[in-house]
Short mmCIF file of C-alpha atoms in Angstrom, two decimals:
data_model
loop_
_atom_site.label_atom_id
_atom_site.label_comp_id
_atom_site.label_asym_id
_atom_site.label_seq_id
_atom_site.Cartn_x
_atom_site.Cartn_y
_atom_site.Cartn_z
CA MET R 1 19.86 -21.22 -15.76
CA THR R 2 18.45 -24.56 -14.06
CA LEU R 3 15.72 -24.01 -11.34
CA ASP R 4 15.97 -26.80 -8.70
CA PRO R 5 11.84 -28.29 -8.92
CA PRO R 6 8.91 -27.29 -7.47
CA VAL R 7 8.54 -28.43 -3.31
CA ALA R 8 6.29 -31.64 -2.91
CA ASP R 9 4.60 -29.91 0.04
CA ASP R 10 4.35 -27.10 -2.15
CA LEU R 11 2.62 -28.77 -4.53
CA ALA R 12 0.37 -30.75 -2.44
CA ALA R 13 -0.95 -27.37 0.39
CA PRO R 14 -4.72 -27.02 0.08
CA PHE R 15 -6.02 -23.36 -0.87
CA ARG R 16 -8.69 -22.24 -1.19
CA PHE R 17 -7.89 -18.04 -3.04
CA GLU R 18 -11.83 -16.56 -2.89
CA TYR R 19 -10.52 -13.10 -4.46
CA ASP R 20 -12.67 -10.83 -6.25
CA PRO R 21 -10.76 -7.84 -8.02
CA THR R 22 -11.30 -4.48 -10.18
CA THR R 23 -11.14 -3.51 -13.25
CA LEU R 24 -7.63 -3.06 -13.99
CA ARG R 25 -7.34 -0.10 -17.12
CA TYR R 26 -3.48 0.49 -17.89
CA ALA R 27 -1.35 2.85 -20.80
CA PRO R 28 0.54 5.61 -20.19
CA ASP R 29 -2.38 7.91 -21.49
CA ALA R 30 -4.97 5.44 -18.65
CA ALA R 31 -6.46 9.41 -17.58
CA ARG R 32 -7.46 9.97 -20.69
CA SER R 33 -10.17 6.54 -20.20
CA LEU R 34 -11.55 8.14 -17.36
CA GLY R 35 -14.91 8.68 -19.01
CA ALA R 36 -15.69 5.72 -20.73
CA GLU R 37 -14.70 4.46 -17.31
CA LEU R 38 -16.73 5.97 -15.45
CA ASP R 39 -19.58 5.05 -18.77
CA ALA R 40 -19.04 0.79 -17.86
CA GLN R 41 -19.63 1.78 -14.07
CA GLY R 42 -22.98 3.58 -14.49
CA CYS R 43 -21.60 6.80 -13.44
CA ASP R 44 -22.49 10.20 -14.83
CA ARG R 45 -21.19 12.58 -12.61
CA ALA R 46 -17.41 12.35 -11.25
CA LEU R 47 -15.64 13.83 -7.53
CA VAL R 48 -12.07 13.81 -7.46
CA VAL R 49 -10.70 13.64 -4.17
CA CYS R 50 -6.97 14.38 -4.08
CA GLY R 51 -4.06 16.12 -1.88
CA ALA R 52 -3.72 19.85 -2.11
CA THR R 53 0.04 19.50 -4.59
CA VAL R 54 -1.34 16.53 -6.73
CA GLY R 55 -4.62 19.44 -7.37
CA ALA R 56 -2.61 22.66 -7.82
CA THR R 57 -0.40 20.70 -10.72
CA PRO R 58 -1.87 21.06 -13.45
CA ALA R 59 0.72 17.55 -15.56
CA VAL R 60 -1.65 15.34 -13.15
CA MET R 61 -5.07 17.12 -12.99
CA ASP R 62 -5.60 18.32 -17.04
CA PRO R 63 -5.54 14.32 -18.46
CA VAL R 64 -8.49 14.24 -15.37
CA ARG R 65 -10.28 16.67 -15.70
CA GLU R 66 -9.92 16.27 -19.89
CA GLY R 67 -10.82 12.57 -18.85
CA LEU R 68 -13.31 13.21 -17.39
CA GLY R 69 -15.03 15.49 -19.79
CA ASP R 70 -18.14 16.77 -18.92
CA ARG R 71 -18.51 14.45 -16.05
CA LEU R 72 -17.19 15.89 -13.56
CA ALA R 73 -19.11 17.37 -10.78
CA GLY R 74 -15.90 18.34 -9.05
CA VAL R 75 -12.76 18.79 -7.72
CA PHE R 76 -11.97 18.04 -3.77
CA ALA R 77 -8.61 18.66 -3.57
CA GLU R 78 -8.36 18.10 0.69
CA THR R 79 -6.14 15.05 1.69
CA THR R 80 -3.90 14.89 3.71
CA PRO R 81 -1.62 12.09 4.95
CA ALA R 82 -2.86 12.45 8.71
CA LYS R 83 -6.59 10.36 6.31
CA ARG R 84 -8.17 12.58 9.36
CA LEU R 85 -11.94 11.28 10.19
CA GLY R 86 -12.56 15.23 9.76
CA THR R 87 -11.21 15.67 5.76
CA ALA R 88 -14.16 12.29 5.13
CA TYR R 89 -16.67 14.86 6.47
CA ASP R 90 -15.68 17.79 4.54
CA GLY R 91 -15.37 15.67 1.03
CA LEU R 92 -18.60 14.18 2.35
CA ASP R 93 -20.42 17.87 2.46
CA ARG R 94 -18.08 18.44 -1.05
CA PHE R 95 -20.32 15.21 -2.62
CA ARG R 96 -23.51 16.12 -1.77
CA GLU R 97 -23.09 19.83 -2.82
CA VAL R 98 -22.14 18.69 -6.11
CA ASP R 99 -24.51 15.74 -6.99
CA ALA R 100 -21.42 13.65 -7.69
CA ASP R 101 -22.77 9.55 -7.49
CA CYS R 102 -19.17 8.02 -7.61
CA LEU R 103 -15.46 9.03 -6.31
CA VAL R 104 -11.72 9.37 -8.83
CA ALA R 105 -8.92 8.71 -5.97
CA VAL R 106 -6.25 10.99 -7.35
CA GLY R 107 -2.62 10.19 -5.94
CA GLY R 108 -1.14 8.30 -3.01
CA GLY R 109 -2.81 5.77 -0.20
CA SER R 110 -3.87 8.72 1.26
CA SER R 111 -6.17 10.53 -1.14
CA LEU R 112 -7.69 6.72 -1.66
CA ASP R 113 -8.19 6.42 1.88
CA VAL R 114 -10.25 9.26 2.46
CA ALA R 115 -11.90 8.61 -0.76
CA LYS R 116 -12.66 5.42 1.44
CA VAL R 117 -13.69 6.89 4.81
CA ILE R 118 -16.49 9.53 2.58
CA SER R 119 -17.36 5.77 0.55
CA VAL R 120 -18.42 4.78 3.25
CA LEU R 121 -20.27 7.83 5.48
CA ALA R 122 -21.96 8.71 1.57
CA PRO R 123 -24.91 6.53 1.76
CA THR R 124 -26.20 7.25 5.29
CA ASP R 125 -26.93 10.32 7.37
CA ARG R 126 -24.95 9.33 10.28
CA ASP R 127 -23.25 11.98 12.21
CA PRO R 128 -19.72 12.57 13.04
CA ASP R 129 -20.17 12.70 16.21
CA ALA R 130 -21.75 9.22 16.52
CA VAL R 131 -18.94 7.79 14.42
CA GLY R 132 -15.60 9.50 16.11
CA ARG R 133 -17.06 7.78 18.72
CA ALA R 134 -16.70 4.37 17.38
CA LEU R 135 -14.12 5.21 15.95
CA VAL R 136 -12.50 5.71 19.37
CA ASP R 137 -14.57 2.79 21.33
CA SER R 138 -13.66 -0.45 18.74
CA GLY R 139 -11.24 1.38 17.00
CA THR R 140 -13.14 1.21 13.23
CA ILE R 141 -16.50 2.68 11.25
CA PRO R 142 -18.31 0.51 10.23
CA VAL R 143 -20.05 -0.14 7.02
CA PRO R 144 -23.27 -0.03 6.06
CA GLU R 145 -25.42 -2.73 4.21
CA ALA R 146 -26.57 -0.52 1.49
CA GLU R 147 -24.73 0.12 -1.63
CA LEU R 148 -21.56 2.13 -1.45
CA PRO R 149 -20.74 5.17 -4.23
CA PRO R 150 -18.28 3.40 -6.27
CA ILE R 151 -13.96 4.71 -6.88
CA ILE R 152 -12.21 4.37 -9.00
CA ALA R 153 -8.66 5.07 -8.09
CA VAL R 154 -5.73 7.01 -10.10
CA PRO R 155 -2.27 6.32 -8.23
CA THR R 156 0.38 8.85 -9.10
CA THR R 157 3.03 6.39 -6.50
CA LEU R 158 4.08 2.80 -6.62
CA ALA R 159 2.64 2.83 -2.61
CA GLY R 160 0.37 -0.53 -3.83
CA ALA R 161 -3.05 1.20 -2.00
CA ASP R 162 -5.14 0.85 -4.36
CA LEU R 163 -6.02 -3.39 -4.78
CA SER R 164 -7.41 -3.00 -1.47
CA ILE R 165 -10.38 -3.56 0.70
CA VAL R 166 -8.78 -1.29 3.92
CA ALA R 167 -8.59 1.78 4.61
CA GLY R 168 -6.75 3.89 7.74
CA VAL R 169 -8.28 6.55 9.27
CA THR R 170 -7.24 8.93 11.73
CA ALA R 171 -9.24 11.31 14.43
CA HIS R 172 -8.73 14.17 16.51
CA PRO R 173 -9.77 16.92 17.54
CA ASP R 174 -9.54 20.22 15.75
CA THR R 175 -11.09 17.95 12.49
CA CYS R 176 -13.78 16.05 14.74
CA PRO R 177 -15.80 15.81 17.11
CA VAL R 178 -13.45 13.64 19.57
CA ASP R 179 -12.40 13.57 23.31
CA GLY R 180 -8.91 12.90 22.11
CA PRO R 181 -6.88 10.87 19.27
CA ALA R 182 -7.72 8.32 17.74
CA SER R 183 -6.78 5.38 14.12
CA GLY R 184 -7.68 2.52 13.21
CA GLY R 185 -8.93 1.29 10.40
CA VAL R 186 -12.37 0.67 7.80
CA GLY R 187 -12.31 -2.75 6.55
CA ASP R 188 -14.84 -4.64 3.95
CA PRO R 189 -15.03 -5.68 0.37
CA ASP R 190 -17.47 -3.27 -0.72
CA LEU R 191 -14.03 -0.66 -0.19
CA MET R 192 -12.22 -2.86 -3.37
CA PRO R 193 -11.80 0.91 -5.59
CA ALA R 194 -15.12 -0.39 -8.32
CA ALA R 195 -11.36 -0.11 -11.12
CA VAL R 196 -7.87 1.20 -10.80
CA CYS R 197 -6.71 3.20 -13.95
CA TYR R 198 -2.49 2.39 -14.02
CA ASP R 199 -0.61 5.54 -15.91
CA PRO R 200 2.59 6.29 -15.49
CA GLU R 201 3.05 9.03 -17.27
CA LEU R 202 1.23 10.40 -14.37
CA ILE R 203 2.87 8.36 -11.85
CA ALA R 204 5.88 10.24 -13.89
CA THR R 205 4.93 13.36 -12.40
CA THR R 206 4.79 13.00 -8.72
CA PRO R 207 8.99 14.02 -7.13
CA ARG R 208 11.09 11.59 -7.10
CA SER R 209 11.67 11.87 -3.10
CA VAL R 210 8.07 11.52 -2.76
CA LEU R 211 7.85 8.29 -5.57
CA ALA R 212 11.22 6.15 -3.98
CA ALA R 213 9.86 6.99 -0.78
CA SER R 214 6.23 5.27 -1.74
CA ALA R 215 8.00 2.19 -3.85
CA MET R 216 9.34 0.40 -0.62
CA ASN R 217 5.46 -0.15 0.92
CA GLY R 218 5.07 -1.40 -2.29
CA PHE R 219 7.89 -3.73 -2.87
CA ASP R 220 7.52 -5.19 0.20
CA LYS R 221 4.58 -6.32 -0.51
CA GLY R 222 5.65 -8.50 -3.44
CA ILE R 223 8.65 -9.54 -1.55
CA GLU R 224 5.70 -10.84 1.92
CA THR R 225 3.06 -11.62 -0.74
CA VAL R 226 6.21 -14.80 -1.98
CA TYR R 227 6.75 -16.31 2.04
CA ALA R 228 3.67 -15.15 3.97
CA ALA R 229 2.03 -17.88 5.56
CA THR R 230 -1.15 -17.24 2.75
CA ALA R 231 0.52 -16.86 -0.21
CA THR R 232 -0.79 -18.83 -2.93
CA PRO R 233 0.37 -20.14 -6.56
CA ILE R 234 -1.56 -16.81 -7.86
CA THR R 235 -0.32 -14.34 -5.63
CA ASP R 236 3.72 -16.41 -6.11
CA ALA R 237 2.54 -16.03 -10.41
CA THR R 238 1.84 -11.84 -9.83
CA ALA R 239 4.02 -10.88 -7.41
CA SER R 240 6.91 -12.92 -8.84
CA HIS R 241 6.95 -11.22 -11.91
CA GLY R 242 5.43 -7.92 -10.21
CA LEU R 243 8.82 -8.22 -8.48
CA GLY R 244 10.90 -8.61 -11.29
CA LEU R 245 10.05 -6.02 -13.67
CA PHE R 246 9.40 -3.32 -9.76
CA THR R 247 13.48 -4.04 -9.50
CA GLU R 248 14.94 -3.61 -12.89
CA ALA R 249 12.87 -0.25 -12.75
CA LEU R 250 13.44 1.09 -9.07
CA ARG R 251 17.42 0.58 -9.84
CA ALA R 252 17.47 2.23 -13.58
CA PHE R 253 14.84 4.90 -11.07
CA GLY R 254 17.45 4.83 -8.67
CA ASP R 255 20.08 5.66 -11.41
CA GLY R 256 18.56 8.79 -12.65
CA ASP R 257 16.82 6.17 -15.80
CA ASP R 258 13.80 8.62 -17.77
CA ASP R 259 13.07 6.56 -20.04
CA GLN R 260 9.43 5.30 -20.38
CA TRP R 261 9.60 2.22 -19.42
CA VAL R 262 10.91 3.00 -16.63
CA TYR R 263 7.69 4.13 -15.33
CA GLN R 264 5.48 1.94 -17.59
CA SER R 265 8.12 -1.41 -15.98
CA LEU R 266 6.91 0.29 -12.41
CA ALA R 267 2.93 0.70 -12.68
CA GLN R 268 2.96 -2.64 -13.93
CA GLY R 269 5.35 -3.52 -11.63
CA VAL R 270 3.39 -2.26 -8.45
CA MET R 271 -0.67 -3.11 -10.60
CA LEU R 272 0.89 -7.46 -10.17
CA VAL R 273 2.53 -7.18 -7.01
CA GLN R 274 -0.60 -6.40 -4.69
CA TYR R 275 -2.79 -8.32 -7.26
CA GLY R 276 -4.56 -10.04 -4.33
CA ILE R 277 -2.88 -9.86 -1.66
CA ALA R 278 -6.18 -8.11 0.35
CA ARG R 279 -8.89 -10.59 0.04
CA ALA R 280 -12.17 -11.28 2.23
CA ASP R 281 -10.80 -13.74 4.25
CA GLY R 282 -6.91 -12.81 4.74
CA THR R 283 -3.92 -10.31 3.09
CA THR R 284 -0.11 -11.91 2.44
CA LEU R 285 0.96 -8.67 3.70
CA SER R 286 3.12 -9.50 7.03
CA LEU R 287 5.71 -9.53 9.11
CA LEU R 288 8.27 -6.21 7.42
CA HIS R 289 4.54 -3.87 7.57
CA ALA R 290 4.08 -4.79 11.06
CA PHE R 291 7.82 -3.19 11.02
CA GLY R 292 6.56 -0.33 9.74
CA HIS R 293 2.95 -0.40 11.27
CA GLY R 294 5.41 -0.72 15.16
CA LEU R 295 7.72 1.93 13.86
CA THR R 296 5.28 4.58 12.44
CA ARG R 297 2.02 4.23 14.27
CA THR R 298 3.59 6.54 17.73
CA TYR R 299 6.07 8.76 15.35
CA GLU R 300 6.84 10.98 13.25
CA VAL R 301 8.77 8.48 10.72
CA GLN R 302 7.47 7.90 7.52
CA GLN R 303 6.76 4.53 6.14
CA GLY R 304 8.93 4.80 3.10
CA ALA R 305 11.94 5.27 5.41
CA ALA R 306 10.45 2.61 8.24
CA HIS R 307 10.34 -0.16 5.53
CA ALA R 308 13.72 0.80 4.23
CA VAL R 309 15.70 0.68 7.43
CA VAL R 310 13.87 -2.52 8.04
CA ALA R 311 13.53 -4.34 5.30
CA PRO R 312 16.79 -6.43 4.78
CA HIS R 313 17.39 -6.44 8.97
CA ALA R 314 13.62 -8.51 9.34
CA LEU R 315 14.70 -10.10 6.49
CA SER R 316 17.99 -11.19 7.69
CA TYR R 317 16.82 -12.00 10.63
CA LEU R 318 13.87 -15.04 9.09
CA PHE R 319 16.09 -15.39 7.19
CA GLU R 320 17.82 -17.36 10.19
CA GLN R 321 14.52 -18.77 11.83
CA VAL R 322 13.30 -20.22 8.38
CA ASP R 323 13.50 -21.17 4.82
CA GLY R 324 10.91 -17.97 3.78
CA ARG R 325 11.06 -18.88 0.09
CA ARG R 326 14.16 -18.01 -0.64
CA SER R 327 14.52 -19.81 -3.79
CA LEU R 328 11.41 -18.25 -5.15
CA LEU R 329 12.59 -15.07 -4.20
CA ALA R 330 16.49 -15.08 -5.76
CA GLU R 331 14.38 -15.75 -8.78
CA SER R 332 11.71 -12.87 -8.33
CA LEU R 333 14.83 -10.45 -7.34
CA GLY R 334 16.96 -11.21 -10.07
CA VAL R 335 19.41 -13.20 -7.71
CA GLY R 336 18.35 -16.75 -8.38
CA ASP R 337 22.07 -18.38 -9.63
CA GLU R 338 23.52 -16.76 -6.20
CA ALA R 339 24.65 -19.79 -4.52
CA ASP R 340 22.89 -18.62 -1.16
CA PRO R 341 19.44 -17.28 -2.74
CA ALA R 342 19.38 -15.72 1.22
CA ALA R 343 21.57 -13.46 1.18
CA ALA R 344 21.41 -12.95 -2.61
CA VAL R 345 18.20 -11.73 -1.64
CA VAL R 346 18.63 -9.30 1.30
CA ASP R 347 21.84 -7.72 -0.58
CA ARG R 348 18.97 -6.94 -3.49
CA VAL R 349 17.44 -4.98 -1.49
CA ASP R 350 19.89 -3.60 0.08
CA ASP R 351 20.40 -2.64 -3.56
CA VAL R 352 16.87 -1.07 -4.84
CA VAL R 353 16.97 1.20 -0.99
CA ALA R 354 20.68 2.12 -1.69
CA ALA R 355 19.61 2.43 -5.27
CA LEU R 356 16.09 4.49 -4.35
CA GLY R 357 18.65 7.29 -1.83
CA LEU R 358 16.34 6.09 0.99
CA PRO R 359 17.49 6.20 4.59
CA THR R 360 19.62 3.37 5.93
CA ARG R 361 19.64 3.41 10.04
CA LEU R 362 17.18 3.70 12.42
CA ARG R 363 18.76 6.56 14.22
CA ASP R 364 18.45 8.59 10.94
CA VAL R 365 14.47 8.79 10.80
CA ALA R 366 11.82 10.29 13.23
CA GLY R 367 11.69 7.40 14.71
CA PRO R 368 11.86 5.42 18.65
CA ASP R 369 14.82 5.70 21.02
CA ARG R 370 17.39 2.67 21.44
CA GLU R 371 15.18 2.30 25.19
CA GLU R 372 11.44 3.17 23.32
CA PHE R 373 12.88 -0.73 21.32
CA PRO R 374 10.73 -2.44 23.62
CA ASP R 375 7.50 -0.95 23.64
CA VAL R 376 8.04 -1.03 19.41
CA ALA R 377 8.92 -4.43 20.04
CA ASP R 378 5.79 -5.46 21.88
CA ALA R 379 3.54 -2.80 18.82
CA VAL R 380 5.01 -5.71 16.31
CA LEU R 381 4.13 -9.01 17.23
CA GLU R 382 0.35 -7.48 18.36
CA ASP R 383 -0.41 -6.07 14.84
CA SER R 384 -2.62 -8.64 13.00
CA PHE R 385 -0.40 -8.92 9.94
CA MET R 386 1.40 -10.96 12.20
CA ALA R 387 -0.50 -14.18 11.99
CA ASN R 388 0.47 -14.16 8.19
CA ALA R 389 3.94 -15.05 8.71
CA PRO R 390 5.79 -17.76 6.91
CA PRO R 391 5.03 -20.97 9.20
CA GLY R 392 7.50 -21.35 12.04
CA LEU R 393 8.34 -18.03 12.26
CA GLU R 394 8.13 -17.23 16.28
CA PRO R 395 9.43 -13.62 17.05
CA THR R 396 9.65 -13.01 20.73
CA GLN R 397 10.44 -9.16 22.18
CA ASP R 398 13.69 -10.10 22.24
CA ASP R 399 14.09 -11.33 18.83
CA ILE R 400 12.19 -7.75 17.83
CA VAL R 401 14.27 -5.88 19.00
CA GLY R 402 17.24 -7.27 17.78
CA VAL R 403 15.62 -6.09 14.45
CA LEU R 404 15.95 -2.70 16.02
CA GLU R 405 19.12 -2.71 17.05
CA ALA R 406 21.25 -4.04 14.09
CA ALA R 407 18.62 -1.56 11.79
CA TRP R 408 20.25 1.44 14.30
#
């Protein structure tokens, strides 16, 4: 196979890559090494933060308990996809009750985000009223200058929320003293987990439907990292290799293959596609995640389903407007020999969506009706991730509505 030579402009483009990654621990039994990781981080008492389903799943919790041993201070199994501020305050009460000095977040992005919010709340005695008002007024929670309790993440899904310095949070009158629902995020370099333990055996315990839906988030992170305006040769390397592992394993997983190599490749793939994407000076998340936010912030459609429905159409639009580094993406996805790399990339993404059994039409998910498309388009265009769109891509409301119509 003959590869095209690098583009001179790509090689000449200056970049600054400031990234402070976490410790990465990978092994088929990584959860049983949690005690050693706590030792390395100088921690003695861990509060495990997870959802009710994970907390009641012995195949997940037994290795975690075994790994932590007498360092397990307690379990807080109350996180939900809503990522409520009130839930974080309940977790903070538990954190203080058991005199923990670190948090072990087990599960998907929701548990990790709640753990991050607990970490932000832990150093001070800010009352829920003040924090809830700050979230409503500013859309965020101030991060104190004091040292935050460290977080060790043990992901069981493929959403790719692990190597991140941000967390989503919502507030609701039922769980926090605010006048009405509010949502926002909190971000700071100190929110990068102290360590992430990637254990393919734990990932294999996740229900296939949950794993399939979460996979589109991680898969799209790798795709966007290649074409984002903030891409670097470093993220090119990790994202490209991660996409190769991810694509092969996702297609095998979708075909019902449960061999060990599938989950090992999924674990390593999701680790690599998100390496370097969340940095103090920005992120590589771009068009696809802006669409995901526009479709899920005010509608009940699940994030992975939203990505599955819209990704092929958004990529087709992108390639109609700009190059989008289609050749590198095609190579990463294993279709570099095709004559039309843009079409090959879109086809391969379609293949992955179909293999995972995810929805392909916007009308089939709990999303917006067609008359609401202009409002969704405005939300997509206003999303902060649009700042990372490829150079030359300047979408209009009509363009975004056109993508939504194609996805309908």
